[in-house]
Amino acid sequence: INNVKENNPSLVDELVPKLLGLGEIQKVLQNLLREGISIRDLLTILETLADYAPTTRDTDILTEYVRQSLKRAISTKYFPSHETTSVLTLDPKIEQERDAKKTVNQTETGAFLNLDPARSKAILNAVGEEIKKLENMGKTPIIMTSPIVRMYFKRLTEDYYPDLVVVSYNEVESNVELQSVGMVTA
């Protein structure tokens, strides 16, 4: 942050501590690193936090906004240029379950989906089946979701499929070519 402050003192002064504390910024950076997203472009990260911190201090939601701002880096990492990337999609019914407010629990450690255990197991089994299909084709398993579902779906799957890449449509550059080769249905 000190390097950014030298070149953009007003940005850092605007952000810390008026809008966010250093601990909250650190949490966003940890969230990005946990999923393998580079934090090298600290200027973009801090600018995005300054843009959205006035409306929310929820570090999970702020992380999602930052991921969208880093779409070039995310696209470069997961989607080779001049190639069509095979991906999986989520059944719209699964995505809509997130919209039922009763399925999201907010705790001090973050938000997560609170699904019936049988429903969670069915979704996780369906994810496993689709991942196997992609791996058998020699492809990296990537699941595309809507932006509002990405974080919750990643949390649901991360303990069972830690290497699964979950990307929202808003995190992909417009020139990236994707081909859905399967859908997670449960």
PDB file of C-alpha atoms in Angstrom:
ATOM      1  CA  ILE A   1       0.000   0.000   0.000  1.00  0.00           C
ATOM      2  CA  ASN A   2       2.929   2.317   0.658  1.00  0.00           C
ATOM      3  CA  ASN A   3       4.021   2.049  -2.999  1.00  0.00           C
ATOM      4  CA  VAL A   4       0.539   3.012  -4.165  1.00  0.00           C
ATOM      5  CA  LYS A   5       0.428   5.837  -1.607  1.00  0.00           C
ATOM      6  CA  GLU A   6       3.647   7.336  -3.006  1.00  0.00           C
ATOM      7  CA  ASN A   7       2.099   7.591  -6.483  1.00  0.00           C
ATOM      8  CA  ASN A   8      -1.540   8.129  -5.481  1.00  0.00           C
ATOM      9  CA  PRO A   9      -1.649   9.648  -2.003  1.00  0.00           C
ATOM     10  CA  SER A  10      -5.205  10.919  -2.369  1.00  0.00           C
ATOM     11  CA  LEU A  11      -6.550   7.438  -3.213  1.00  0.00           C
ATOM     12  CA  VAL A  12      -5.071   5.853  -0.093  1.00  0.00           C
ATOM     13  CA  ASP A  13      -6.076   8.826   2.067  1.00  0.00           C
ATOM     14  CA  GLU A  14      -9.624   8.623   0.697  1.00  0.00           C
ATOM     15  CA  LEU A  15      -9.840   4.907   1.408  1.00  0.00           C
ATOM     16  CA  VAL A  16      -7.982   4.386   4.705  1.00  0.00           C
ATOM     17  CA  PRO A  17      -9.346   4.812   7.360  1.00  0.00           C
ATOM     18  CA  LYS A  18     -12.355   6.835   6.180  1.00  0.00           C
ATOM     19  CA  LEU A  19     -14.016   4.054   4.173  1.00  0.00           C
ATOM     20  CA  LEU A  20     -12.187   0.857   5.163  1.00  0.00           C
ATOM     21  CA  GLY A  21      -9.679  -0.175   7.757  1.00  0.00           C
ATOM     22  CA  LEU A  22      -6.444  -1.944   6.895  1.00  0.00           C
ATOM     23  CA  GLY A  23      -7.903  -5.183   8.291  1.00  0.00           C
ATOM     24  CA  GLU A  24     -10.800  -5.045   5.831  1.00  0.00           C
ATOM     25  CA  ILE A  25      -8.453  -4.389   2.914  1.00  0.00           C
ATOM     26  CA  GLN A  26      -6.273  -7.280   4.095  1.00  0.00           C
ATOM     27  CA  LYS A  27      -9.348  -9.571   4.176  1.00  0.00           C
ATOM     28  CA  VAL A  28     -10.169  -8.697   0.550  1.00  0.00           C
ATOM     29  CA  LEU A  29      -6.556  -9.374  -0.482  1.00  0.00           C
ATOM     30  CA  GLN A  30      -6.625 -12.713   1.373  1.00  0.00           C
ATOM     31  CA  ASN A  31      -9.873 -13.670  -0.356  1.00  0.00           C
ATOM     32  CA  LEU A  32      -8.270 -12.998  -3.741  1.00  0.00           C
ATOM     33  CA  LEU A  33      -5.095 -14.911  -2.921  1.00  0.00           C
ATOM     34  CA  ARG A  34      -7.058 -17.879  -1.542  1.00  0.00           C
ATOM     35  CA  GLU A  35      -8.525 -18.371  -5.021  1.00  0.00           C
ATOM     36  CA  GLY A  36      -5.228 -17.792  -6.819  1.00  0.00           C
ATOM     37  CA  ILE A  37      -6.015 -14.277  -8.052  1.00  0.00           C
ATOM     38  CA  SER A  38      -2.942 -12.059  -8.310  1.00  0.00           C
ATOM     39  CA  ILE A  39      -2.945  -8.897  -6.201  1.00  0.00           C
ATOM     40  CA  ARG A  40      -0.167  -7.283  -8.221  1.00  0.00           C
ATOM     41  CA  ASP A  41      -2.528  -4.654  -9.636  1.00  0.00           C
ATOM     42  CA  LEU A  42      -2.978  -3.034  -6.232  1.00  0.00           C
ATOM     43  CA  LEU A  43      -3.973   0.293  -7.786  1.00  0.00           C
ATOM     44  CA  THR A  44      -7.039  -1.253  -9.473  1.00  0.00           C
ATOM     45  CA  ILE A  45      -7.887  -3.142  -6.281  1.00  0.00           C
ATOM     46  CA  LEU A  46      -7.753  -0.008  -4.127  1.00  0.00           C
ATOM     47  CA  GLU A  47      -9.640   2.094  -6.694  1.00  0.00           C
ATOM     48  CA  THR A  48     -12.411  -0.512  -6.781  1.00  0.00           C
ATOM     49  CA  LEU A  49     -12.563  -0.626  -2.997  1.00  0.00           C
ATOM     50  CA  ALA A  50     -12.782   3.174  -2.891  1.00  0.00           C
ATOM     51  CA  ASP A  51     -15.643   3.061  -5.426  1.00  0.00           C
ATOM     52  CA  TYR A  52     -17.729   0.447  -3.600  1.00  0.00           C
ATOM     53  CA  ALA A  53     -16.845   0.884   0.089  1.00  0.00           C
ATOM     54  CA  PRO A  54     -19.338   3.756   0.483  1.00  0.00           C
ATOM     55  CA  THR A  55     -22.180   1.309  -0.271  1.00  0.00           C
ATOM     56  CA  THR A  56     -20.924  -1.802   1.581  1.00  0.00           C
ATOM     57  CA  ARG A  57     -18.219  -2.796   4.010  1.00  0.00           C
ATOM     58  CA  ASP A  58     -18.892  -6.514   3.496  1.00  0.00           C
ATOM     59  CA  THR A  59     -15.461  -7.818   2.485  1.00  0.00           C
ATOM     60  CA  ASP A  60     -16.956 -10.767   0.582  1.00  0.00           C
ATOM     61  CA  ILE A  61     -19.063  -8.491  -1.606  1.00  0.00           C
ATOM     62  CA  LEU A  62     -16.142  -6.083  -2.028  1.00  0.00           C
ATOM     63  CA  THR A  63     -13.993  -9.034  -3.121  1.00  0.00           C
ATOM     64  CA  GLU A  64     -16.529  -9.852  -5.844  1.00  0.00           C
ATOM     65  CA  TYR A  65     -16.421  -6.254  -7.115  1.00  0.00           C
ATOM     66  CA  VAL A  66     -12.625  -6.371  -7.159  1.00  0.00           C
ATOM     67  CA  ARG A  67     -12.673  -9.671  -9.070  1.00  0.00           C
ATOM     68  CA  GLN A  68     -14.851  -8.028 -11.727  1.00  0.00           C
ATOM     69  CA  SER A  69     -12.357  -5.167 -11.983  1.00  0.00           C
ATOM     70  CA  LEU A  70      -9.569  -7.701 -12.437  1.00  0.00           C
ATOM     71  CA  LYS A  71     -11.313  -9.485 -15.301  1.00  0.00           C
ATOM     72  CA  ARG A  72      -8.351  -9.061 -17.639  1.00  0.00           C
ATOM     73  CA  ALA A  73      -6.049 -10.912 -15.219  1.00  0.00           C
ATOM     74  CA  ILE A  74      -8.686 -13.581 -14.528  1.00  0.00           C
ATOM     75  CA  SER A  75      -9.335 -14.065 -18.242  1.00  0.00           C
ATOM     76  CA  THR A  76      -5.617 -14.312 -18.988  1.00  0.00           C
ATOM     77  CA  LYS A  77      -5.119 -16.866 -16.226  1.00  0.00           C
ATOM     78  CA  TYR A  78      -7.966 -19.235 -17.082  1.00  0.00           C
ATOM     79  CA  PHE A  79      -8.893 -18.616 -20.713  1.00  0.00           C
ATOM     80  CA  PRO A  80      -6.076 -18.880 -23.290  1.00  0.00           C
ATOM     81  CA  SER A  81      -6.379 -16.370 -26.132  1.00  0.00           C
ATOM     82  CA  HIS A  82      -7.361 -17.664 -29.569  1.00  0.00           C
ATOM     83  CA  GLU A  83      -8.787 -20.835 -28.014  1.00  0.00           C
ATOM     84  CA  THR A  84     -12.271 -21.896 -27.048  1.00  0.00           C
ATOM     85  CA  THR A  85     -12.340 -22.923 -23.386  1.00  0.00           C
ATOM     86  CA  SER A  86     -14.604 -25.739 -22.267  1.00  0.00           C
ATOM     87  CA  VAL A  87     -16.577 -24.822 -19.159  1.00  0.00           C
ATOM     88  CA  LEU A  88     -19.454 -26.067 -17.067  1.00  0.00           C
ATOM     89  CA  THR A  89     -22.522 -24.013 -16.229  1.00  0.00           C
ATOM     90  CA  LEU A  90     -24.988 -24.170 -13.366  1.00  0.00           C
ATOM     91  CA  ASP A  91     -28.587 -25.185 -13.789  1.00  0.00           C
ATOM     92  CA  PRO A  92     -30.652 -21.976 -13.481  1.00  0.00           C
ATOM     93  CA  LYS A  93     -32.682 -23.709 -10.747  1.00  0.00           C
ATOM     94  CA  ILE A  94     -29.552 -23.970  -8.594  1.00  0.00           C
ATOM     95  CA  GLU A  95     -28.699 -20.327  -9.258  1.00  0.00           C
ATOM     96  CA  GLN A  96     -32.219 -19.276  -8.279  1.00  0.00           C
ATOM     97  CA  GLU A  97     -31.944 -21.040  -4.925  1.00  0.00           C
ATOM     98  CA  ARG A  98     -29.492 -18.350  -3.874  1.00  0.00           C
ATOM     99  CA  ASP A  99     -32.159 -15.733  -4.546  1.00  0.00           C
ATOM    100  CA  ALA A 100     -34.369 -17.217  -1.852  1.00  0.00           C
ATOM    101  CA  LYS A 101     -33.070 -15.088   1.021  1.00  0.00           C
ATOM    102  CA  LYS A 102     -33.603 -17.843   3.566  1.00  0.00           C
ATOM    103  CA  THR A 103     -30.831 -19.904   1.949  1.00  0.00           C
ATOM    104  CA  VAL A 104     -28.094 -17.370   2.749  1.00  0.00           C
ATOM    105  CA  ASN A 105     -26.735 -17.217   6.289  1.00  0.00           C
ATOM    106  CA  GLN A 106     -24.638 -14.241   7.296  1.00  0.00           C
ATOM    107  CA  THR A 107     -22.104 -14.910  10.055  1.00  0.00           C
ATOM    108  CA  GLU A 108     -19.106 -13.032  11.383  1.00  0.00           C
ATOM    109  CA  THR A 109     -16.887 -15.250   9.214  1.00  0.00           C
ATOM    110  CA  GLY A 110     -18.866 -14.467   6.060  1.00  0.00           C
ATOM    111  CA  ALA A 111     -21.963 -15.512   4.164  1.00  0.00           C
ATOM    112  CA  PHE A 112     -22.739 -19.034   3.033  1.00  0.00           C
ATOM    113  CA  LEU A 113     -25.567 -21.059   1.541  1.00  0.00           C
ATOM    114  CA  ASN A 114     -27.691 -22.815   4.122  1.00  0.00           C
ATOM    115  CA  LEU A 115     -29.132 -25.640   2.053  1.00  0.00           C
ATOM    116  CA  ASP A 116     -30.745 -28.811   3.254  1.00  0.00           C
ATOM    117  CA  PRO A 117     -27.914 -31.372   3.688  1.00  0.00           C
ATOM    118  CA  ALA A 118     -29.493 -33.713   1.136  1.00  0.00           C
ATOM    119  CA  ARG A 119     -29.726 -30.837  -1.369  1.00  0.00           C
ATOM    120  CA  SER A 120     -26.085 -29.871  -0.775  1.00  0.00           C
ATOM    121  CA  LYS A 121     -25.009 -33.484  -1.258  1.00  0.00           C
ATOM    122  CA  ALA A 122     -26.974 -33.763  -4.494  1.00  0.00           C
ATOM    123  CA  ILE A 123     -25.379 -30.579  -5.849  1.00  0.00           C
ATOM    124  CA  LEU A 124     -21.882 -31.696  -4.793  1.00  0.00           C
ATOM    125  CA  ASN A 125     -22.391 -35.126  -6.390  1.00  0.00           C
ATOM    126  CA  ALA A 126     -23.538 -33.446  -9.625  1.00  0.00           C
ATOM    127  CA  VAL A 127     -20.463 -31.186  -9.533  1.00  0.00           C
ATOM    128  CA  GLY A 128     -18.246 -34.249  -9.086  1.00  0.00           C
ATOM    129  CA  GLU A 129     -19.790 -36.012 -12.083  1.00  0.00           C
ATOM    130  CA  GLU A 130     -19.355 -32.981 -14.343  1.00  0.00           C
ATOM    131  CA  ILE A 131     -15.773 -32.392 -13.151  1.00  0.00           C
ATOM    132  CA  LYS A 132     -14.889 -36.002 -14.039  1.00  0.00           C
ATOM    133  CA  LYS A 133     -16.220 -35.476 -17.567  1.00  0.00           C
ATOM    134  CA  LEU A 134     -14.001 -32.413 -18.055  1.00  0.00           C
ATOM    135  CA  GLU A 135     -10.959 -34.089 -16.521  1.00  0.00           C
ATOM    136  CA  ASN A 136     -11.466 -37.110 -18.796  1.00  0.00           C
ATOM    137  CA  MET A 137     -11.302 -34.666 -21.718  1.00  0.00           C
ATOM    138  CA  GLY A 138      -8.009 -33.323 -20.298  1.00  0.00           C
ATOM    139  CA  LYS A 139      -9.587 -29.988 -19.382  1.00  0.00           C
ATOM    140  CA  THR A 140      -9.330 -27.862 -16.250  1.00  0.00           C
ATOM    141  CA  PRO A 141     -12.684 -27.868 -14.447  1.00  0.00           C
ATOM    142  CA  ILE A 142     -14.157 -24.371 -14.594  1.00  0.00           C
ATOM    143  CA  ILE A 143     -17.733 -23.569 -13.612  1.00  0.00           C
ATOM    144  CA  MET A 144     -19.354 -20.365 -14.836  1.00  0.00           C
ATOM    145  CA  THR A 145     -21.995 -18.716 -12.647  1.00  0.00           C
ATOM    146  CA  SER A 146     -23.869 -15.478 -12.361  1.00  0.00           C
ATOM    147  CA  PRO A 147     -22.029 -12.841 -10.311  1.00  0.00           C
ATOM    148  CA  ILE A 148     -24.416 -12.999  -7.358  1.00  0.00           C
ATOM    149  CA  VAL A 149     -24.021 -16.797  -7.020  1.00  0.00           C
ATOM    150  CA  ARG A 150     -20.251 -17.164  -7.566  1.00  0.00           C
ATOM    151  CA  MET A 151     -19.066 -16.559  -4.008  1.00  0.00           C
ATOM    152  CA  TYR A 152     -21.712 -18.810  -2.434  1.00  0.00           C
ATOM    153  CA  PHE A 153     -21.147 -21.622  -4.909  1.00  0.00           C
ATOM    154  CA  LYS A 154     -17.388 -21.463  -4.380  1.00  0.00           C
ATOM    155  CA  ARG A 155     -17.908 -21.708  -0.613  1.00  0.00           C
ATOM    156  CA  LEU A 156     -20.236 -24.680  -1.058  1.00  0.00           C
ATOM    157  CA  THR A 157     -17.731 -26.589  -3.177  1.00  0.00           C
ATOM    158  CA  GLU A 158     -14.298 -25.532  -1.876  1.00  0.00           C
ATOM    159  CA  ASP A 159     -13.933 -28.178   0.835  1.00  0.00           C
ATOM    160  CA  TYR A 160     -14.843 -30.993  -1.563  1.00  0.00           C
ATOM    161  CA  TYR A 161     -13.278 -29.681  -4.771  1.00  0.00           C
ATOM    162  CA  PRO A 162     -10.523 -27.234  -3.726  1.00  0.00           C
ATOM    163  CA  ASP A 163      -9.061 -27.000  -7.244  1.00  0.00           C
ATOM    164  CA  LEU A 164     -12.402 -26.189  -8.873  1.00  0.00           C
ATOM    165  CA  VAL A 165     -12.322 -22.776 -10.549  1.00  0.00           C
ATOM    166  CA  VAL A 166     -15.569 -20.834 -10.153  1.00  0.00           C
ATOM    167  CA  VAL A 167     -15.801 -17.716 -12.321  1.00  0.00           C
ATOM    168  CA  SER A 168     -18.705 -15.340 -12.874  1.00  0.00           C
ATOM    169  CA  TYR A 169     -19.682 -14.128 -16.306  1.00  0.00           C
ATOM    170  CA  ASN A 170     -18.719 -10.572 -15.261  1.00  0.00           C
ATOM    171  CA  GLU A 171     -15.119 -11.693 -14.694  1.00  0.00           C
ATOM    172  CA  VAL A 172     -14.546 -12.701 -18.308  1.00  0.00           C
ATOM    173  CA  GLU A 173     -13.347 -10.363 -21.052  1.00  0.00           C
ATOM    174  CA  SER A 174     -15.731 -10.010 -23.986  1.00  0.00           C
ATOM    175  CA  ASN A 175     -13.251 -11.499 -26.485  1.00  0.00           C
ATOM    176  CA  VAL A 176     -12.991 -14.825 -24.587  1.00  0.00           C
ATOM    177  CA  GLU A 177     -14.607 -17.783 -26.305  1.00  0.00           C
ATOM    178  CA  LEU A 178     -16.364 -20.230 -24.005  1.00  0.00           C
ATOM    179  CA  GLN A 179     -18.104 -23.473 -24.814  1.00  0.00           C
ATOM    180  CA  SER A 180     -20.411 -25.081 -22.293  1.00  0.00           C
ATOM    181  CA  VAL A 181     -19.754 -28.816 -22.294  1.00  0.00           C
ATOM    182  CA  GLY A 182     -21.953 -29.664 -19.329  1.00  0.00           C
ATOM    183  CA  MET A 183     -24.386 -28.355 -16.780  1.00  0.00           C
ATOM    184  CA  VAL A 184     -24.479 -29.029 -13.060  1.00  0.00           C
ATOM    185  CA  THR A 185     -28.056 -30.149 -12.381  1.00  0.00           C
ATOM    186  CA  ALA A 186     -29.368 -31.635  -9.177  1.00  0.00           C
TER     187      ALA A 186
END
